[in-house]
Tab-separated table of C-alpha atoms and ligand atoms in Angstrom:
chain	number	residue	atom	x	y	z
A	1	MET	CA	107.932	96.905	119.496
A	2	GLU	CA	110.493	99.635	120.285
A	3	VAL	CA	112.750	99.369	123.216
A	4	LYS	CA	114.910	102.120	124.799
A	5	LEU	CA	118.621	101.262	125.191
A	6	SER	CA	120.804	102.479	128.097
A	7	ASP	CA	122.425	105.157	125.997
A	8	GLY	CA	118.960	106.640	125.300
A	9	ARG	CA	118.506	105.373	121.734
A	10	ILE	CA	115.225	103.842	120.617
A	11	ILE	CA	115.338	100.953	118.391
A	12	PRO	CA	112.871	98.649	116.799
A	13	MET	CA	112.750	95.017	118.377
A	14	GLU	CA	111.752	92.157	116.035
A	15	MET	CA	109.126	90.293	117.947
A	16	HIS	CA	109.743	87.016	115.852
A	17	LYS	CA	112.498	84.836	114.966
A	18	ILE	CA	113.765	83.769	111.695
A	19	LYS	CA	113.247	80.193	110.411
A	20	ILE	CA	113.778	80.457	106.887
A	21	VAL	CA	116.078	82.715	104.964
A	22	GLN	CA	116.700	83.513	101.470
A	23	GLN	CA	120.508	84.049	100.195
A	24	THR	CA	121.134	87.390	98.671
A	25	ASN	CA	123.721	88.669	96.287
A	26	LEU	CA	125.760	91.977	96.470
A	27	ALA	CA	126.846	92.129	92.809
A	28	SER	CA	130.347	93.701	91.829
A	29	LEU	CA	130.271	97.335	90.596
A	30	GLU	CA	130.922	96.374	87.178
A	31	ASP	CA	128.071	94.016	87.257
A	32	ARG	CA	125.840	96.558	88.682
A	33	LYS	CA	126.764	99.052	85.948
A	34	SER	CA	125.912	96.634	83.172
A	35	ALA	CA	122.807	95.526	84.975
A	36	ILE	CA	121.348	99.000	85.286
A	37	ARG	CA	122.173	99.810	81.663
A	38	ASN	CA	120.594	96.543	80.585
A	39	ALA	CA	117.592	97.463	82.624
A	40	GLY	CA	117.220	100.910	80.612
A	41	PHE	CA	117.909	102.787	84.078
A	42	ASN	CA	114.493	101.461	85.239
A	43	THR	CA	114.872	99.618	88.546
A	44	PHE	CA	111.630	97.604	87.619
A	45	LEU	CA	113.695	95.942	84.821
A	46	LEU	CA	116.604	94.668	86.935
A	47	ARG	CA	116.810	90.983	87.553
A	48	SER	CA	116.109	89.923	91.198
A	49	HIS	CA	119.699	88.220	91.043
A	50	ASP	CA	121.474	91.388	90.584
A	51	VAL	CA	119.779	92.979	93.536
A	52	PHE	CA	121.133	92.875	97.014
A	53	LEU	CA	118.283	94.489	99.284
A	54	ASP	CA	115.072	94.544	97.157
A	55	MET	CA	113.346	97.699	98.273
A	56	LEU	CA	111.396	98.213	95.111
A	57	THR	CA	108.110	97.486	96.913
A	58	ASP	CA	106.454	96.094	100.165
A	59	SER	CA	104.095	94.419	97.952
A	60	GLY	CA	103.938	90.602	97.915
A	61	THR	CA	107.572	90.726	99.432
A	62	ASN	CA	106.770	90.504	103.177
A	63	ALA	CA	107.947	87.647	105.286
A	64	MET	CA	104.968	85.392	106.063
A	65	SER	CA	104.232	83.765	109.509
A	66	ASP	CA	104.601	80.084	109.970
A	67	ASN	CA	100.763	80.181	110.640
A	68	GLN	CA	100.331	81.544	107.096
A	69	GLN	CA	102.723	78.991	105.507
A	70	SER	CA	101.046	76.078	107.146
A	71	SER	CA	97.639	77.383	106.045
A	72	MET	CA	98.667	77.114	102.622
A	73	LEU	CA	99.166	73.337	102.789
A	74	VAL	CA	95.617	72.809	103.760
A	75	SER	CA	93.961	74.967	101.064
A	76	ASP	CA	90.738	73.765	99.298
A	77	ASP	CA	91.131	73.943	95.562
A	78	ALA	CA	87.451	73.542	94.805
A	79	TYR	CA	86.434	75.665	91.998
A	80	ALA	CA	83.286	76.685	93.289
A	81	GLY	CA	82.334	76.888	97.083
A	82	SER	CA	85.985	76.545	98.334
A	83	GLU	CA	86.339	76.166	102.089
A	84	SER	CA	89.461	78.352	101.952
A	85	PHE	CA	87.137	81.281	100.711
A	86	SER	CA	84.734	80.608	103.697
A	87	LYS	CA	87.784	81.072	105.881
A	88	LEU	CA	88.630	84.584	104.207
A	89	GLU	CA	84.938	85.557	104.491
A	90	LYS	CA	84.965	84.852	108.225
A	91	SER	CA	88.147	86.701	108.650
A	92	VAL	CA	86.725	89.696	107.008
A	93	GLN	CA	83.590	89.596	108.960
A	94	ASP	CA	85.387	89.180	112.193
A	95	ILE	CA	88.320	91.826	111.766
A	96	LEU	CA	86.839	94.296	109.318
A	97	GLY	CA	83.236	93.933	110.361
A	98	LEU	CA	82.030	93.771	106.882
A	99	GLN	CA	79.572	90.822	105.597
A	100	TYR	CA	80.091	90.699	101.925
A	101	VAL	CA	83.466	89.730	100.379
A	102	ILE	CA	84.325	89.758	96.807
A	103	PRO	CA	87.658	88.306	95.822
A	104	ALA	CA	89.874	89.671	93.072
A	105	HIS	CA	93.316	88.723	91.964
A	106	GLN	CA	94.957	91.824	93.407
A	107	GLY	CA	94.349	95.424	94.381
A	108	ARG	CA	94.193	96.751	90.870
A	109	ALA	CA	91.488	94.237	89.927
A	110	CYS	CA	89.336	95.564	92.537
A	111	GLU	CA	90.016	99.021	91.105
A	112	HIS	CA	89.153	97.852	87.744
A	113	LEU	CA	85.744	96.347	88.949
A	114	LEU	CA	84.790	99.494	90.995
A	115	SER	CA	85.567	101.653	88.102
A	116	ARG	CA	83.764	99.546	85.502
A	117	VAL	CA	80.451	99.744	87.872
A	118	PHE	CA	80.692	103.216	89.261
A	119	VAL	CA	82.832	105.460	86.943
A	120	LYS	CA	81.083	106.981	83.996
A	121	PRO	CA	82.548	109.164	81.429
A	122	GLY	CA	82.810	112.681	82.699
A	123	SER	CA	82.400	111.677	86.248
A	124	PHE	CA	84.888	112.467	88.979
A	125	VAL	CA	86.304	110.418	91.776
A	126	ILE	CA	87.425	112.715	94.733
A	127	THR	CA	90.379	111.226	96.674
A	128	ASN	CA	92.899	112.212	99.397
A	129	TYR	CA	95.466	111.256	96.757
A	130	HIS	CA	95.683	109.189	93.672
A	131	PHE	CA	97.535	105.871	93.368
A	132	THR	CA	99.030	104.971	89.959
A	133	THR	CA	96.754	101.967	89.218
A	134	THR	CA	93.651	103.463	90.650
A	135	LYS	CA	93.996	106.552	88.467
A	136	ALA	CA	94.712	104.658	85.507
A	137	HIS	CA	91.429	102.580	85.909
A	138	ILE	CA	89.433	105.533	86.624
A	139	ASN	CA	90.846	107.339	83.655
A	140	LEU	CA	90.159	104.334	81.312
A	141	TYR	CA	86.535	104.499	82.092
A	142	GLY	CA	86.412	108.257	81.292
A	143	GLY	CA	86.663	109.519	84.814
A	144	GLU	CA	88.644	112.145	86.219
A	145	VAL	CA	90.505	112.174	89.665
A	146	LEU	CA	90.453	115.098	92.001
A	147	GLU	CA	92.951	115.013	94.663
A	148	LEU	CA	92.158	117.019	97.817
A	149	ILE	CA	94.880	116.258	100.077
A	150	SER	CA	95.615	118.526	102.862
A	151	GLU	CA	98.386	121.152	102.427
A	152	ALA	CA	100.820	119.416	104.670
A	153	GLY	CA	100.417	116.256	102.475
A	154	ARG	CA	102.196	118.024	99.654
A	155	GLU	CA	105.129	119.151	101.963
A	156	THR	CA	107.961	116.400	102.188
A	157	ALA	CA	109.507	117.635	105.335
A	158	SER	CA	106.728	118.295	108.055
A	159	THR	CA	105.898	117.533	111.660
A	160	VAL	CA	102.258	117.097	110.919
A	161	GLN	CA	101.344	113.622	112.012
A	162	PHE	CA	98.402	112.921	109.535
A	163	LYS	CA	99.544	114.162	106.093
A	164	GLY	CA	97.031	111.807	104.563
A	165	ASN	CA	94.133	113.834	105.716
A	166	MET	CA	91.567	115.235	103.032
A	167	ASP	CA	91.006	118.998	102.926
A	168	LEU	CA	87.306	119.257	104.135
A	169	ASP	CA	86.655	122.813	102.725
A	170	MET	CA	88.024	121.779	99.331
A	171	LEU	CA	85.835	118.602	99.547
A	172	ARG	CA	82.558	120.731	100.090
A	173	ASP	CA	83.676	123.207	97.293
A	174	ALA	CA	84.477	120.175	94.862
A	175	ILE	CA	81.067	118.586	95.433
A	176	GLU	CA	79.334	121.930	94.962
A	177	LYS	CA	81.153	122.956	91.935
A	178	ASN	CA	81.013	119.624	90.274
A	179	GLY	CA	77.570	118.482	91.489
A	180	LYS	CA	77.018	115.486	93.706
A	181	GLU	CA	75.367	113.738	90.843
A	182	ASN	CA	78.735	113.649	88.926
A	183	ILE	CA	80.774	112.312	91.658
A	184	ALA	CA	81.175	108.489	91.384
A	185	PHE	CA	82.599	108.089	94.695
A	186	ILE	CA	84.927	109.498	97.360
A	187	ARG	CA	88.027	107.460	98.127
A	188	MET	CA	90.274	107.562	101.059
A	189	GLU	CA	93.633	105.741	100.781
A	190	ALA	CA	94.883	104.368	104.071
A	191	THR	CA	98.476	105.040	104.740
A	192	THR	CA	98.502	107.252	101.618
A	193	ASN	CA	101.225	105.471	99.269
A	194	LEU	CA	102.432	108.248	96.893
A	195	ILE	CA	102.842	111.048	99.318
A	196	GLY	CA	105.280	108.709	101.453
A	197	GLY	CA	102.793	106.195	103.407
A	198	GLN	CA	101.351	108.843	105.393
A	199	PRO	CA	98.226	108.187	107.400
A	200	PHE	CA	94.786	110.088	107.805
A	201	SER	CA	93.351	110.464	111.197
A	202	MET	CA	90.187	108.761	112.471
A	203	GLU	CA	88.690	112.409	112.916
A	204	ASN	CA	89.323	113.115	109.259
A	205	LEU	CA	87.930	109.944	107.977
A	206	LYS	CA	84.602	110.729	109.944
A	207	ALA	CA	84.286	114.126	108.771
A	208	VAL	CA	84.753	112.943	105.280
A	209	SER	CA	82.120	110.405	105.594
A	210	GLU	CA	79.825	112.608	107.226
A	211	ILE	CA	80.025	115.203	104.422
A	212	ALA	CA	79.641	112.375	101.848
A	213	LYS	CA	76.448	111.236	103.576
A	214	ASN	CA	75.079	114.534	103.728
A	215	PHE	CA	75.407	114.682	99.942
A	216	GLY	CA	74.412	111.006	99.319
A	217	ILE	CA	77.901	110.131	97.820
A	218	MET	CA	79.275	106.705	98.169
A	219	THR	CA	82.609	106.397	100.088
A	220	VAL	CA	85.301	103.926	99.334
A	221	MET	CA	88.285	103.196	101.462
A	222	ASP	CA	91.534	101.759	99.898
A	223	CYS	CA	92.678	99.377	102.776
A	224	SER	CA	95.830	97.989	101.387
A	225	LEU	CA	97.886	99.390	104.228
A	226	ILE	CA	95.077	99.416	106.867
A	227	SER	CA	96.886	98.021	109.831
A	228	GLU	CA	99.641	100.583	109.318
A	229	ASN	CA	97.242	103.518	109.198
A	230	ALA	CA	95.503	102.018	112.234
A	231	TYR	CA	98.845	101.639	114.168
A	232	PHE	CA	99.457	105.450	113.464
A	233	ILE	CA	96.067	106.289	114.770
A	234	LYS	CA	96.717	104.368	117.818
A	235	THR	CA	100.205	105.821	118.263
A	236	ARG	CA	99.571	109.521	117.100
A	237	GLU	CA	95.871	110.382	117.525
A	238	ALA	CA	94.642	111.629	121.067
A	239	GLY	CA	91.848	109.261	122.456
A	240	PHE	CA	92.952	106.099	120.726
A	241	GLU	CA	95.939	105.186	122.852
A	242	ASP	CA	93.979	102.518	124.553
A	243	LYS	CA	92.037	100.974	121.635
A	244	SER	CA	93.265	97.900	120.155
A	245	ILE	CA	94.319	97.813	116.563
A	246	LYS	CA	91.274	95.620	115.648
A	247	ASP	CA	88.825	98.101	117.224
A	248	ILE	CA	90.492	100.750	115.386
A	249	ILE	CA	90.304	98.865	111.979
A	250	GLN	CA	86.628	98.173	112.639
A	251	GLU	CA	85.866	101.736	113.404
A	252	MET	CA	87.636	102.839	110.197
A	253	ALA	CA	85.670	100.199	108.060
A	254	ALA	CA	82.368	101.391	109.564
A	255	GLN	CA	82.849	104.812	108.164
A	256	VAL	CA	82.652	103.807	104.482
A	257	ASP	CA	80.327	102.025	102.030
A	258	LEU	CA	82.814	99.765	100.839
A	259	ILE	CA	86.690	98.945	101.202
A	260	TYR	CA	88.922	97.274	98.779
A	261	MET	CA	92.545	96.053	99.341
A	262	SER	CA	95.575	94.544	97.804
A	263	GLY	CA	96.424	91.499	100.014
A	264	ARG	CA	99.996	92.003	99.222
A	265	LYS	CA	100.816	94.559	102.177
A	266	SER	CA	99.123	94.679	105.422
A	267	THR	CA	98.080	90.971	105.183
A	268	MET	CA	101.455	89.922	103.838
A	269	ALA	CA	100.263	87.503	101.115
A	270	ARG	CA	99.161	88.212	97.572
A	271	GLY	CA	95.725	88.536	96.193
A	272	GLY	CA	92.918	91.117	96.831
A	273	LEU	CA	89.220	91.781	97.797
A	274	ILE	CA	86.202	94.195	97.988
A	275	ALA	CA	84.041	94.140	101.201
A	276	THR	CA	80.882	96.030	102.128
A	277	ASN	CA	77.963	95.716	104.367
A	278	SER	CA	75.818	96.808	101.534
A	279	PRO	CA	73.817	94.053	99.742
A	280	LYS	CA	73.006	96.532	96.857
A	281	ILE	CA	76.760	97.172	96.228
A	282	TYR	CA	77.595	93.608	96.615
A	283	ARG	CA	75.036	92.670	93.997
A	284	GLU	CA	76.160	95.483	91.589
A	285	ILE	CA	79.698	94.193	91.460
A	286	LEU	CA	79.563	90.508	91.937
A	287	PRO	CA	78.363	89.605	88.335
A	288	LEU	CA	81.607	91.085	87.007
A	289	VAL	CA	83.865	88.649	89.042
A	290	PRO	CA	83.329	85.437	86.784
A	291	VAL	CA	83.792	87.691	83.650
A	292	TYR	CA	87.124	89.224	84.673
A	293	GLU	CA	88.627	87.345	87.582
A	294	GLY	CA	87.207	83.846	87.984
A	295	PHE	CA	84.614	82.215	90.018
A	296	ILE	CA	83.145	84.175	93.030
A	297	THR	CA	84.965	82.117	95.567
A	298	TYR	CA	88.368	82.492	94.242
A	299	GLY	CA	88.330	85.568	92.070
A	300	GLY	CA	91.721	84.802	90.296
A	301	MET	CA	93.696	84.021	93.335
A	302	SER	CA	95.296	80.669	94.127
A	303	THR	CA	93.276	79.170	97.006
A	304	LYS	CA	96.771	79.075	98.774
A	305	GLU	CA	97.126	82.807	98.950
A	306	ILE	CA	93.355	82.922	99.985
A	307	GLU	CA	94.305	81.031	103.010
A	308	ALA	CA	97.246	83.215	103.712
A	309	ILE	CA	95.312	86.287	103.388
A	310	ALA	CA	92.670	84.683	105.944
A	311	VAL	CA	95.387	84.221	108.423
A	312	GLY	CA	97.355	87.449	107.507
A	313	MET	CA	94.248	89.423	108.382
A	314	ARG	CA	93.935	88.022	111.702
A	315	GLU	CA	97.446	88.497	112.378
A	316	MET	CA	97.609	92.108	111.327
A	317	VAL	CA	95.635	93.320	114.318
A	318	ASP	CA	98.447	92.063	116.565
A	319	LEU	CA	100.207	95.458	117.677
A	320	ASP	CA	103.690	93.940	117.209
A	321	ILE	CA	102.829	93.013	113.796
A	322	ALA	CA	100.817	96.108	112.875
A	323	GLY	CA	103.964	98.158	113.883
A	324	SER	CA	106.665	95.811	112.526
A	325	GLY	CA	107.066	97.630	109.252
A	326	ALA	CA	106.499	101.304	110.616
A	327	GLU	CA	109.107	101.045	113.363
A	328	PHE	CA	111.877	99.849	111.026
A	329	ILE	CA	110.877	102.667	108.560
A	330	LYS	CA	111.154	105.148	111.579
A	331	PHE	CA	114.597	104.009	112.487
A	332	PHE	CA	115.713	104.171	108.702
A	333	VAL	CA	114.107	107.591	108.420
A	334	ASN	CA	115.723	108.935	111.628
A	335	ARG	CA	119.144	107.636	110.649
A	336	LEU	CA	119.162	109.119	107.169
A	337	GLU	CA	118.008	112.481	108.675
A	338	GLU	CA	120.879	112.482	111.153
A	339	LEU	CA	123.224	111.919	108.286
A	340	GLY	CA	121.880	114.956	106.371
A	341	VAL	CA	119.899	112.997	103.739
A	342	PRO	CA	116.602	114.701	102.700
A	343	VAL	CA	113.601	112.271	103.557
A	344	VAL	CA	109.998	112.558	103.821
A	345	THR	CA	108.877	113.217	107.482
A	346	PRO	CA	107.267	112.143	109.612
A	347	PRO	CA	108.226	108.521	108.957
A	348	GLY	CA	105.575	106.611	107.014
A	349	GLY	CA	104.217	103.120	106.780
A	350	LEU	CA	105.604	101.355	103.717
A	351	GLY	CA	109.098	102.612	103.184
A	352	CYS	CA	111.649	105.520	103.499
A	353	HIS	CA	111.038	108.103	100.945
A	354	ILE	CA	114.097	110.300	99.677
A	355	ASP	CA	113.172	113.729	98.323
A	356	ALA	CA	114.888	113.960	95.075
A	357	SER	CA	114.013	117.686	94.483
A	358	ARG	CA	116.095	118.340	97.524
A	359	PHE	CA	118.946	115.425	97.021
A	360	VAL	CA	119.433	116.279	93.283
A	361	PRO	CA	117.942	119.841	92.714
A	362	HIS	CA	120.347	120.421	89.608
A	363	ILE	CA	118.271	117.752	87.804
A	364	PRO	CA	115.278	119.262	86.052
A	365	TRP	CA	111.962	117.339	86.438
A	366	ASN	CA	111.567	116.349	82.930
A	367	GLU	CA	114.989	114.618	83.185
A	368	TYR	CA	113.521	112.379	85.873
A	369	PRO	CA	115.542	113.209	89.045
A	370	ALA	CA	113.857	110.583	91.151
A	371	SER	CA	114.542	107.929	88.654
A	372	ALA	CA	118.166	109.011	88.086
A	373	LEU	CA	118.620	108.930	91.901
A	374	ALA	CA	117.131	105.491	92.266
A	375	ALA	CA	119.545	104.408	89.566
A	376	ALA	CA	122.384	106.057	91.442
A	377	ILE	CA	121.278	104.331	94.727
A	378	TYR	CA	121.521	101.013	92.770
A	379	LEU	CA	124.926	101.678	91.699
A	380	VAL	CA	126.387	102.474	95.169
A	381	THR	CA	124.273	99.950	97.087
A	382	GLY	CA	123.505	97.140	94.815
A	383	SER	CA	119.915	97.580	96.184
A	384	ARG	CA	116.892	99.065	94.537
A	385	GLY	CA	114.186	101.336	95.218
A	386	MET	CA	111.464	102.904	93.057
A	387	GLU	CA	110.919	106.171	91.402
A	388	ARG	CA	107.810	107.946	92.532
A	389	GLY	CA	107.878	111.369	90.610
A	390	SER	CA	107.254	112.628	87.212
A	391	LEU	CA	108.236	109.438	85.503
A	392	SER	CA	105.275	107.693	87.242
A	393	MET	CA	102.936	110.368	85.851
A	394	ASP	CA	101.626	109.381	82.506
A	395	ARG	CA	101.362	112.015	79.701
A	396	THR	CA	97.963	113.937	79.072
A	397	PRO	CA	95.940	112.629	76.142
A	398	ASP	CA	97.492	115.506	74.154
A	399	GLY	CA	101.030	114.036	74.940
A	400	GLU	CA	102.011	116.836	77.341
A	401	GLU	CA	104.227	115.649	80.242
A	402	VAL	CA	102.850	116.194	83.809
A	403	PRO	CA	105.250	117.156	86.505
A	404	SER	CA	104.694	115.227	89.911
A	405	ASP	CA	103.864	117.178	93.120
A	406	MET	CA	107.057	115.356	94.486
A	407	GLU	CA	110.131	113.702	93.159
A	408	LEU	CA	110.527	110.766	95.496
A	409	VAL	CA	112.564	107.746	95.437
A	410	ARG	CA	110.882	105.110	97.692
A	411	LEU	CA	112.994	102.518	99.521
A	412	ALA	CA	110.269	100.031	100.673
A	413	VAL	CA	110.825	98.180	103.950
A	414	PRO	CA	108.889	94.969	103.437
A	415	ARG	CA	107.575	93.782	106.712
A	416	ARG	CA	109.819	91.439	108.885
A	417	THR	CA	112.061	90.958	105.781
A	418	PHE	CA	115.452	93.054	106.492
A	419	THR	CA	117.638	93.656	109.578
A	420	LEU	CA	118.946	96.753	111.209
A	421	SER	CA	122.507	96.291	109.817
A	422	GLN	CA	121.184	96.115	106.262
A	423	LEU	CA	119.448	99.446	106.949
A	424	GLU	CA	122.731	100.820	108.429
A	425	PHE	CA	124.454	99.821	105.420
A	426	MET	CA	121.949	101.535	103.021
A	427	ALA	CA	122.010	104.851	105.286
A	428	ASP	CA	125.790	104.786	105.026
A	429	ARG	CA	126.130	104.478	101.279
A	430	ILE	CA	123.216	106.931	100.604
A	431	ALA	CA	124.746	109.664	102.753
A	432	TRP	CA	127.995	109.014	100.742
A	433	LEU	CA	125.875	109.507	97.496
A	434	HIS	CA	124.439	112.757	99.091
A	435	LYS	CA	127.989	114.190	99.562
A	436	ASN	CA	128.698	113.275	95.887
A	437	ARG	CA	125.303	114.158	94.435
A	438	GLU	CA	126.669	116.502	91.665
A	439	LEU	CA	127.859	113.408	89.984
A	440	ILE	CA	124.352	112.271	89.311
A	441	GLN	CA	122.562	113.729	86.104
A	442	GLY	CA	119.362	113.205	84.286
A	443	LEU	CA	117.959	110.605	82.166
A	444	ARG	CA	116.150	110.609	78.584
A	445	TRP	CA	113.713	108.333	76.973
A	446	VAL	CA	114.714	105.404	74.922
A	447	ASP	CA	111.424	103.507	74.732
A	448	GLU	CA	108.398	105.125	76.350
A	449	PRO	CA	105.076	103.077	76.784
A	450	PRO	CA	101.851	104.993	76.463
A	451	VAL	CA	100.401	104.005	79.840
A	452	LEU	CA	101.860	103.285	83.283
A	453	ARG	CA	105.051	104.192	81.587
A	454	PHE	CA	107.243	103.666	84.744
A	455	PHE	CA	106.771	99.992	84.757
A	456	ILE	CA	108.499	98.912	81.593
A	457	GLY	CA	109.886	102.234	80.088
A	458	ARG	CA	113.656	102.235	79.147
A	459	LEU	CA	115.827	105.265	79.470
A	460	ASP	CA	119.538	106.224	79.123
A	461	SER	CA	121.809	108.436	81.111
A	462	ILE	CA	122.480	111.886	79.799
A	463	ASP	CA	126.317	111.994	79.007
A	464	GLY	CA	127.021	108.558	80.610
A	465	TRP	CA	127.313	110.117	84.279
A	466	GLU	CA	127.329	106.729	85.793
A	467	ASP	CA	131.094	106.152	84.864
A	468	ALA	CA	132.213	109.024	87.040
A	469	LEU	CA	130.130	108.067	89.831
A	470	ILE	CA	131.468	104.534	89.945
A	471	ASN	CA	135.005	105.785	89.589
A	472	THR	CA	134.515	108.147	92.422
A	473	PHE	CA	133.073	105.427	94.518
A	474	THR	CA	135.671	103.030	93.732
A	475	ALA	CA	138.547	105.318	94.608
A	476	GLU	CA	137.120	105.513	98.144
A	477	PHE	CA	135.797	102.030	98.757
A	478	GLY	CA	137.692	99.917	96.152
A	479	ASP	CA	135.664	97.437	94.165
A	480	SER	CA	134.148	96.364	97.394
A	481	ARG	CA	130.684	96.372	98.387
B	1	F0G	N1	96.314	100.708	96.413
B	1	F0G	C1	97.501	100.921	97.101
B	1	F0G	C2	97.395	101.924	98.022
B	1	F0G	C3	98.559	100.290	96.734
B	1	F0G	O1	99.593	100.643	97.459
B	1	F0G	C4	98.581	99.574	95.655
B	1	F0G	C5	99.680	98.673	95.095
B	1	F0G	C6	97.405	99.090	94.960
B	1	F0G	C7	96.193	99.752	95.204
B	1	F0G	C8	97.186	98.107	93.794
B	1	F0G	O2	97.398	97.001	94.335
B	1	F0G	O3	99.567	95.934	93.430
B	1	F0G	O4	97.746	94.364	94.508
B	1	F0G	O5	97.366	95.489	92.279
B	1	F0G	N2	100.898	99.195	95.482
B	1	F0G	C9	102.260	98.541	95.036
B	1	F0G	C10	103.354	99.379	95.376
B	1	F0G	C11	102.268	98.192	93.547
B	1	F0G	O6	104.522	98.873	95.170
B	1	F0G	O7	103.216	100.218	96.247
B	1	F0G	P1	97.979	95.532	93.683
């Protein structure tokens, strides 16, 4: 919920109270310097103890509700026919309106199963925009991803409310050019992650689905961030103001042949699932679950997490909960914008995205400006974000580097986890860094993995630029935090 203060400011209001907290640590500047060096300038490789606000991701890091926590105590650990799974099925049926549920250990496991069943060598998956793990699985099965995001989706600063929309003319052209029989499926990603957590509209989803139906092509929706996309439809799309989040979610799910989701985001637990109303699709995928995931009533998940997803799915349709992340993000994005920091606009649904191409335009793309900026942000805030730029792109099979459309640093805002003063602190220090941006330079590889290199790759700073950055920072703030 948002409230208007007497001075006109609008702030997000937490519609919960905090019952359990975890102490966090703001390391000294010297400790931060050695931590980022030891981590190969890769924020994925920092230890949690060395991180003050962990904004790496909103995946599996959200604050669960008391009802979710208590449900975990009554989970049924039966290997087969677990009662916990029956509760999950019931939640999916009630909330998403989908009959058949296939559990998997997390979102990428769903992507693996879907790619294994539907992607053939030489086939195409058309999507509004790729996600790293999705693309990796499709490519591993010999498929190619075609991204048909609307023009506004590639612009970091925009006022377009639905930047996650697919371009419909490009969709028709791509189907005609490549042949409908070569298209494995069309995938729409809710609250499109890599372009800054940007939603698609219901109108666009319906149009995509209509075109797919006319050509007889299967449609898939990545629902990892479904409640946020529904929240944006309710608050931004004409005609949906008076509809409930649950009705909007059901209307979304009804447009596609199958959905899959990571349970680590909107449902604030950990795990994943695929759901469909098609018995044919269900029967095609189900036999692979015991091979790769576990029995069909747990799919590699702990039954405790299954319980937590079952409850989280019912809770995510509460408007205050669906908006809990988005409203904090809006506050953070607006604050950074006021301070002159280039950010992705409009505010999205999983974090604040800083535009590194505008923040550090002096760093060439192949020296990884977004990674360098993420490392610099760690140094001045003790907090970590994630690079979402050219380092997150893997090389082509010929070993060529691929520049990303965008060079972003994502500062994820896990739901119900941080406070406004913590966001104020981040905004202040990042604004300082922006004023001193010339001190940040590029990175070069020390150890580059062959696939999904951003996760565990190690780099070094060109000419050790972090020393001058720390010295300038210390001159202003002391060795304070
Ligand atoms: N799809 C989307 C849209 C995602 O954001 C993610 C994960 C996945 C699929 C894969 O799910 O992690 O459960 O295997 N996003 C995380 C992130 C990794 O940090 O944004 P998973």
